[in-house]
Tab-separated table of C-alpha atoms and ligand atoms in Angstrom:
chain	number	residue	atom	x	y	z
A	1	MET	CA	-44.348	-23.861	41.430
A	2	SER	CA	-42.925	-26.008	44.211
A	3	VAL	CA	-39.799	-25.147	46.110
A	4	VAL	CA	-38.029	-27.557	48.410
A	5	ALA	CA	-36.669	-25.755	51.428
A	6	GLY	CA	-35.092	-28.072	53.946
A	7	GLU	CA	-37.718	-30.691	54.698
A	8	LYS	CA	-40.547	-28.532	53.459
A	9	VAL	CA	-42.203	-28.193	50.080
A	10	THR	CA	-43.962	-24.867	49.707
A	11	HIS	CA	-46.333	-23.635	47.031
A	12	VAL	CA	-46.320	-19.885	46.681
A	13	GLY	CA	-47.244	-18.924	43.153
A	14	ARG	CA	-44.537	-17.334	41.021
A	15	ARG	CA	-41.178	-17.372	42.680
A	16	THR	CA	-37.510	-17.231	41.934
A	17	VAL	CA	-35.272	-19.976	43.219
A	18	LEU	CA	-31.751	-19.400	44.412
A	19	GLY	CA	-29.971	-22.386	42.923
A	20	LEU	CA	-26.773	-23.399	44.581
A	21	GLY	CA	-25.157	-25.434	41.866
A	22	ALA	CA	-22.821	-27.908	43.474
A	23	ALA	CA	-24.722	-27.988	46.734
A	24	GLY	CA	-27.979	-28.671	44.936
A	25	ILE	CA	-29.883	-26.961	47.691
A	26	ALA	CA	-32.665	-24.493	46.973
A	27	GLY	CA	-33.049	-21.413	49.109
A	28	ILE	CA	-36.232	-19.450	48.771
A	29	VAL	CA	-36.328	-16.060	47.211
A	30	LEU	CA	-39.426	-14.013	47.437
A	31	GLY	CA	-38.476	-11.503	44.802
A	32	SER	CA	-40.276	-8.503	43.403
A	33	ARG	CA	-43.159	-6.664	45.004
A	34	VAL	CA	-45.434	-8.441	42.539
A	35	GLN	CA	-44.235	-11.807	43.787
A	36	GLN	CA	-44.515	-10.610	47.361
A	37	ALA	CA	-48.116	-9.605	46.832
A	38	ALA	CA	-48.803	-12.884	45.053
A	39	SER	CA	-47.426	-14.893	47.944
A	40	GLY	CA	-49.465	-12.956	50.481
A	41	VAL	CA	-46.570	-13.344	52.909
A	42	LEU	CA	-45.261	-9.855	52.492
A	43	THR	CA	-48.376	-7.758	52.243
A	44	LYS	CA	-47.495	-6.213	55.587
A	45	LEU	CA	-44.312	-4.780	54.130
A	46	SER	CA	-46.166	-3.329	51.171
A	47	THR	CA	-49.072	-1.974	53.146
A	48	SER	CA	-46.942	-0.584	55.963
A	49	LEU	CA	-45.049	1.480	53.445
A	50	GLY	CA	-48.244	2.597	51.721
A	51	PRO	CA	-47.931	5.131	48.941
A	52	LEU	CA	-44.701	6.411	50.483
A	53	GLY	CA	-43.011	3.073	49.903
A	54	ALA	CA	-41.418	4.262	46.712
A	55	LEU	CA	-39.830	7.194	48.549
A	56	VAL	CA	-38.078	5.076	51.149
A	57	PRO	CA	-34.619	4.293	49.771
A	58	GLY	CA	-34.246	0.620	49.021
A	59	ALA	CA	-37.587	-0.421	50.436
A	60	ASP	CA	-38.719	-2.255	47.328
A	61	GLN	CA	-35.350	-3.536	46.124
A	62	PHE	CA	-34.650	-6.235	48.691
A	63	ARG	CA	-35.362	-9.860	48.070
A	64	ILE	CA	-36.655	-11.680	51.093
A	65	TYR	CA	-34.674	-14.815	51.868
A	66	THR	CA	-35.560	-17.561	54.295
A	67	ILE	CA	-33.963	-20.972	54.070
A	68	THR	CA	-36.730	-22.562	56.148
A	69	GLY	CA	-39.537	-21.476	53.829
A	70	SER	CA	-41.300	-19.499	56.521
A	71	ILE	CA	-41.106	-16.104	58.189
A	72	PRO	CA	-40.757	-16.454	61.981
A	73	GLN	CA	-43.167	-14.151	63.814
A	74	ILE	CA	-41.367	-13.065	66.983
A	75	SER	CA	-43.255	-10.666	69.227
A	76	THR	CA	-41.364	-7.610	70.372
A	77	ALA	CA	-42.526	-8.270	73.954
A	78	ALA	CA	-41.246	-11.853	74.048
A	79	TYR	CA	-38.021	-11.142	72.167
A	80	ARG	CA	-34.742	-11.871	73.967
A	81	LEU	CA	-31.157	-11.755	72.736
A	82	SER	CA	-28.853	-14.124	74.622
A	83	VAL	CA	-25.111	-13.681	74.752
A	84	ASP	CA	-23.346	-16.685	76.276
A	85	GLY	CA	-20.268	-18.890	76.013
A	86	MET	CA	-16.823	-17.554	76.936
A	87	VAL	CA	-18.033	-14.379	78.632
A	88	GLY	CA	-17.749	-12.956	82.133
A	89	HIS	CA	-21.334	-11.670	82.105
A	90	PRO	CA	-23.848	-13.701	80.102
A	91	LEU	CA	-26.658	-11.449	78.859
A	92	ARG	CA	-30.317	-11.943	78.165
A	93	LEU	CA	-31.587	-8.709	76.682
A	94	SER	CA	-35.134	-7.648	75.931
A	95	LEU	CA	-35.743	-5.316	73.017
A	96	ASP	CA	-36.138	-2.546	75.558
A	97	ASP	CA	-32.769	-3.399	77.179
A	98	LEU	CA	-31.153	-3.334	73.765
A	99	ARG	CA	-32.689	0.036	72.954
A	100	THR	CA	-31.912	1.741	76.259
A	101	ARG	CA	-28.692	0.234	77.627
A	102	PHE	CA	-26.458	0.913	74.620
A	103	PRO	CA	-25.637	3.955	72.500
A	104	ARG	CA	-27.801	4.147	69.365
A	105	THR	CA	-25.801	3.831	66.164
A	106	ARG	CA	-26.932	4.754	62.653
A	107	LEU	CA	-25.256	4.217	59.350
A	108	THR	CA	-26.113	4.348	55.668
A	109	HIS	CA	-24.566	1.647	53.526
A	110	LYS	CA	-25.420	-0.609	50.629
A	111	PHE	CA	-26.727	-4.132	51.133
A	112	GLN	CA	-25.159	-6.614	48.737
A	113	CYS	CA	-26.066	-10.269	48.250
A	114	VAL	CA	-23.330	-12.529	46.958
A	115	THR	CA	-25.713	-13.594	44.159
A	116	GLY	CA	-25.462	-10.109	42.665
A	117	TRP	CA	-28.269	-7.833	43.811
A	118	ILE	CA	-27.383	-4.607	45.593
A	119	VAL	CA	-29.550	-2.106	47.419
A	120	PRO	CA	-27.706	1.221	47.643
A	121	ASP	CA	-27.927	3.704	50.528
A	122	VAL	CA	-29.841	1.631	53.045
A	123	HIS	CA	-30.441	3.335	56.397
A	124	TRP	CA	-29.589	1.043	59.308
A	125	GLU	CA	-30.038	1.658	63.013
A	126	GLY	CA	-29.318	-0.282	66.170
A	127	VAL	CA	-26.435	-0.812	68.529
A	128	LEU	CA	-22.847	-1.715	67.810
A	129	LEU	CA	-22.122	-5.395	68.299
A	130	SER	CA	-18.928	-4.249	70.047
A	131	ASP	CA	-20.987	-2.327	72.623
A	132	VAL	CA	-22.980	-5.465	73.438
A	133	LEU	CA	-19.757	-7.474	73.699
A	134	LYS	CA	-18.247	-4.863	76.000
A	135	GLU	CA	-21.044	-5.595	78.486
A	136	ALA	CA	-20.723	-9.384	78.094
A	137	VAL	CA	-16.915	-9.241	78.564
A	138	PRO	CA	-15.371	-12.007	76.403
A	139	ARG	CA	-12.738	-13.837	78.404
A	140	GLY	CA	-10.094	-16.530	78.291
A	141	ARG	CA	-9.349	-17.753	74.780
A	142	ALA	CA	-12.412	-16.103	73.237
A	143	SER	CA	-11.699	-15.396	69.558
A	144	ALA	CA	-14.903	-15.918	67.596
A	145	LEU	CA	-18.683	-15.639	67.680
A	146	ARG	CA	-21.476	-17.960	66.614
A	147	PHE	CA	-24.852	-16.436	65.761
A	148	PHE	CA	-28.122	-18.385	65.920
A	149	SER	CA	-31.419	-17.489	64.291
A	150	GLY	CA	-34.914	-17.819	65.713
A	151	ASP	CA	-35.742	-19.825	62.566
A	152	GLY	CA	-33.905	-22.695	64.266
A	153	VAL	CA	-31.630	-23.465	61.302
A	154	TYR	CA	-29.599	-20.502	60.025
A	155	THR	CA	-26.279	-19.768	61.710
A	156	GLU	CA	-23.436	-17.331	61.114
A	157	SER	CA	-19.940	-16.608	62.382
A	158	LEU	CA	-17.484	-13.756	62.859
A	159	THR	CA	-14.066	-13.501	64.430
A	160	LEU	CA	-13.963	-11.357	67.550
A	161	THR	CA	-11.840	-8.854	65.616
A	162	GLN	CA	-14.445	-8.602	62.837
A	163	ALA	CA	-17.198	-8.240	65.458
A	164	HIS	CA	-15.482	-5.103	66.759
A	165	LEU	CA	-15.580	-3.267	63.438
A	166	PRO	CA	-17.441	0.046	63.695
A	167	ASP	CA	-19.959	-0.939	60.987
A	168	VAL	CA	-21.248	-4.184	62.450
A	169	LEU	CA	-24.674	-3.595	63.964
A	170	VAL	CA	-27.239	-5.461	65.981
A	171	ALA	CA	-29.990	-3.749	64.023
A	172	ASP	CA	-33.583	-3.121	65.090
A	173	ARG	CA	-34.393	-0.558	62.413
A	174	MET	CA	-33.772	-0.453	58.651
A	175	ILE	CA	-35.221	1.419	55.675
A	176	GLY	CA	-36.947	3.897	57.969
A	177	ASP	CA	-38.936	1.410	60.052
A	178	ASP	CA	-38.560	-1.231	62.740
A	179	VAL	CA	-37.019	-4.317	61.145
A	180	THR	CA	-40.059	-6.197	59.826
A	181	PRO	CA	-40.543	-9.955	60.325
A	182	GLU	CA	-39.685	-10.474	56.638
A	183	HIS	CA	-36.334	-8.710	57.066
A	184	GLY	CA	-35.519	-10.641	60.251
A	185	GLY	CA	-37.143	-8.526	62.946
A	186	PRO	CA	-37.326	-7.640	65.684
A	187	VAL	CA	-33.517	-7.875	65.501
A	188	ARG	CA	-31.053	-8.914	62.800
A	189	LEU	CA	-27.341	-8.521	62.363
A	190	TYR	CA	-25.947	-6.102	59.778
A	191	VAL	CA	-22.325	-6.666	58.764
A	192	ALA	CA	-21.767	-3.741	56.399
A	193	PRO	CA	-18.398	-4.751	54.896
A	194	MET	CA	-19.504	-8.299	54.109
A	195	TYR	CA	-22.002	-9.995	51.794
A	196	GLY	CA	-25.623	-10.265	52.877
A	197	TYR	CA	-25.383	-13.860	54.055
A	198	LYS	CA	-23.381	-12.683	57.085
A	199	SER	CA	-26.344	-10.504	58.167
A	200	ILE	CA	-28.308	-13.196	59.989
A	201	LYS	CA	-32.030	-12.551	60.409
A	202	TRP	CA	-34.151	-13.214	63.537
A	203	LEU	CA	-30.987	-13.007	65.634
A	204	GLU	CA	-31.622	-14.716	68.985
A	205	ARG	CA	-28.358	-15.944	70.381
A	206	ILE	CA	-24.665	-15.068	70.228
A	207	THR	CA	-22.180	-17.574	71.616
A	208	VAL	CA	-18.596	-16.543	72.225
A	209	THR	CA	-16.173	-19.362	71.362
A	210	ASP	CA	-12.476	-20.015	70.839
A	211	GLU	CA	-12.845	-21.013	67.172
A	212	VAL	CA	-14.784	-19.961	64.082
A	213	VAL	CA	-17.546	-22.425	63.215
A	214	PRO	CA	-18.633	-21.839	59.595
A	215	GLY	CA	-22.217	-20.581	59.196
A	216	TYR	CA	-25.082	-22.102	57.212
A	217	TRP	CA	-24.085	-21.024	53.685
A	218	GLU	CA	-20.405	-21.282	54.563
A	219	GLN	CA	-20.843	-25.030	55.005
A	220	TRP	CA	-21.957	-25.008	51.350
A	221	GLY	CA	-18.893	-23.142	50.150
A	222	TYR	CA	-19.361	-19.406	50.630
A	223	PRO	CA	-16.275	-17.758	52.176
A	224	VAL	CA	-16.307	-17.532	55.959
A	225	ASN	CA	-14.605	-14.149	55.598
A	226	GLY	CA	-17.306	-12.752	53.324
A	227	TRP	CA	-15.738	-9.397	52.513
A	228	ILE	CA	-17.561	-7.663	49.675
A	229	GLY	CA	-15.249	-7.875	46.690
A	230	GLY	CA	-13.250	-10.644	48.331
A	231	VAL	CA	-10.653	-8.289	49.765
A	232	ALA	CA	-7.851	-10.343	51.283
A	233	GLN	CA	-8.137	-9.330	54.898
A	234	GLN	CA	-9.017	-11.527	57.852
B	301	MTE	N1	-32.134	-16.481	59.224
B	301	MTE	C1	-31.741	-16.162	57.980
B	301	MTE	N2	-30.909	-15.094	57.806
B	301	MTE	C2	-30.500	-14.745	56.557
B	301	MTE	C3	-30.885	-15.500	55.409
B	301	MTE	C4	-31.780	-16.591	55.624
B	301	MTE	O1	-32.216	-17.296	54.683
B	301	MTE	N3	-32.191	-16.887	56.912
B	301	MTE	N4	-30.400	-15.169	54.157
B	301	MTE	C5	-29.187	-14.347	54.119
B	301	MTE	C6	-28.890	-13.808	52.802
B	301	MTE	S1	-28.100	-14.837	51.692
B	301	MTE	C7	-29.157	-12.500	52.480
B	301	MTE	S2	-28.657	-11.828	51.011
B	301	MTE	C8	-29.916	-11.642	53.407
B	301	MTE	C9	-31.190	-11.143	52.755
B	301	MTE	O2	-31.833	-10.237	53.614
B	301	MTE	P1	-33.336	-9.816	53.320
B	301	MTE	O3	-34.152	-11.087	53.327
B	301	MTE	O4	-33.711	-8.846	54.407
B	301	MTE	O5	-33.324	-9.171	51.950
B	301	MTE	O6	-30.256	-12.287	54.626
B	301	MTE	C10	-29.282	-13.190	55.110
B	301	MTE	N5	-29.676	-13.655	56.416
B	302	MO	MO1	-27.423	-13.475	50.018
């Protein structure tokens, strides 16, 4: 089957397509373990879990999404997270900086995609986005954040207030392992109270701004304030 993802047409055996109705855009879903094995893209996930895979909560229930049709391979040595824009101290953090300069934070929470699938009790680990921001020191009329992915296309947004919630993580570990390339490693965002599309994968750059710029799916109609259940808070 052929799937059009951005400019690319990819052939990867059996596959589910995330249709977006009005937008008419197809995102790629690499679904079940069977499909993952068939595609060959995700064998690392399967093999790294080995026979214990079934015992790791949630490990086999995620669908792997990538709007570009590929899985960026970012080496842990070369990885950098930039924080720039309206800040007093722009940052450029290696994975080691991220792991040693900030308090480690763990939480267990479901992961829920707006299309309906939910993975309960996922273990997440990393640093609080608010701790990173504390070091960058937002200044002036700073009120929002833009997030950029190493895939070169996907973007996300949060207000500065949302970014300070105690369950918004810059995550380098999930489901009992370092975040794999398929799940957006070495580092992805995890916004626990919001739908999965807010949790940008291959997080590379955070820009502090004075206005919310809607993220990738938000330009196609998903709510910018993606609270799970659509709770009316800002
Ligand atoms: N860079 C990037 N981040 C992304 C996406 C994507 O396609 N590209 N999909 C989003 C959506 S809609 C969901 S539900 C989750 C899926 O995370 P997973 O692929 O680890 O299951 O990633 C989010 N972050
Ligand atoms: Mo999603």
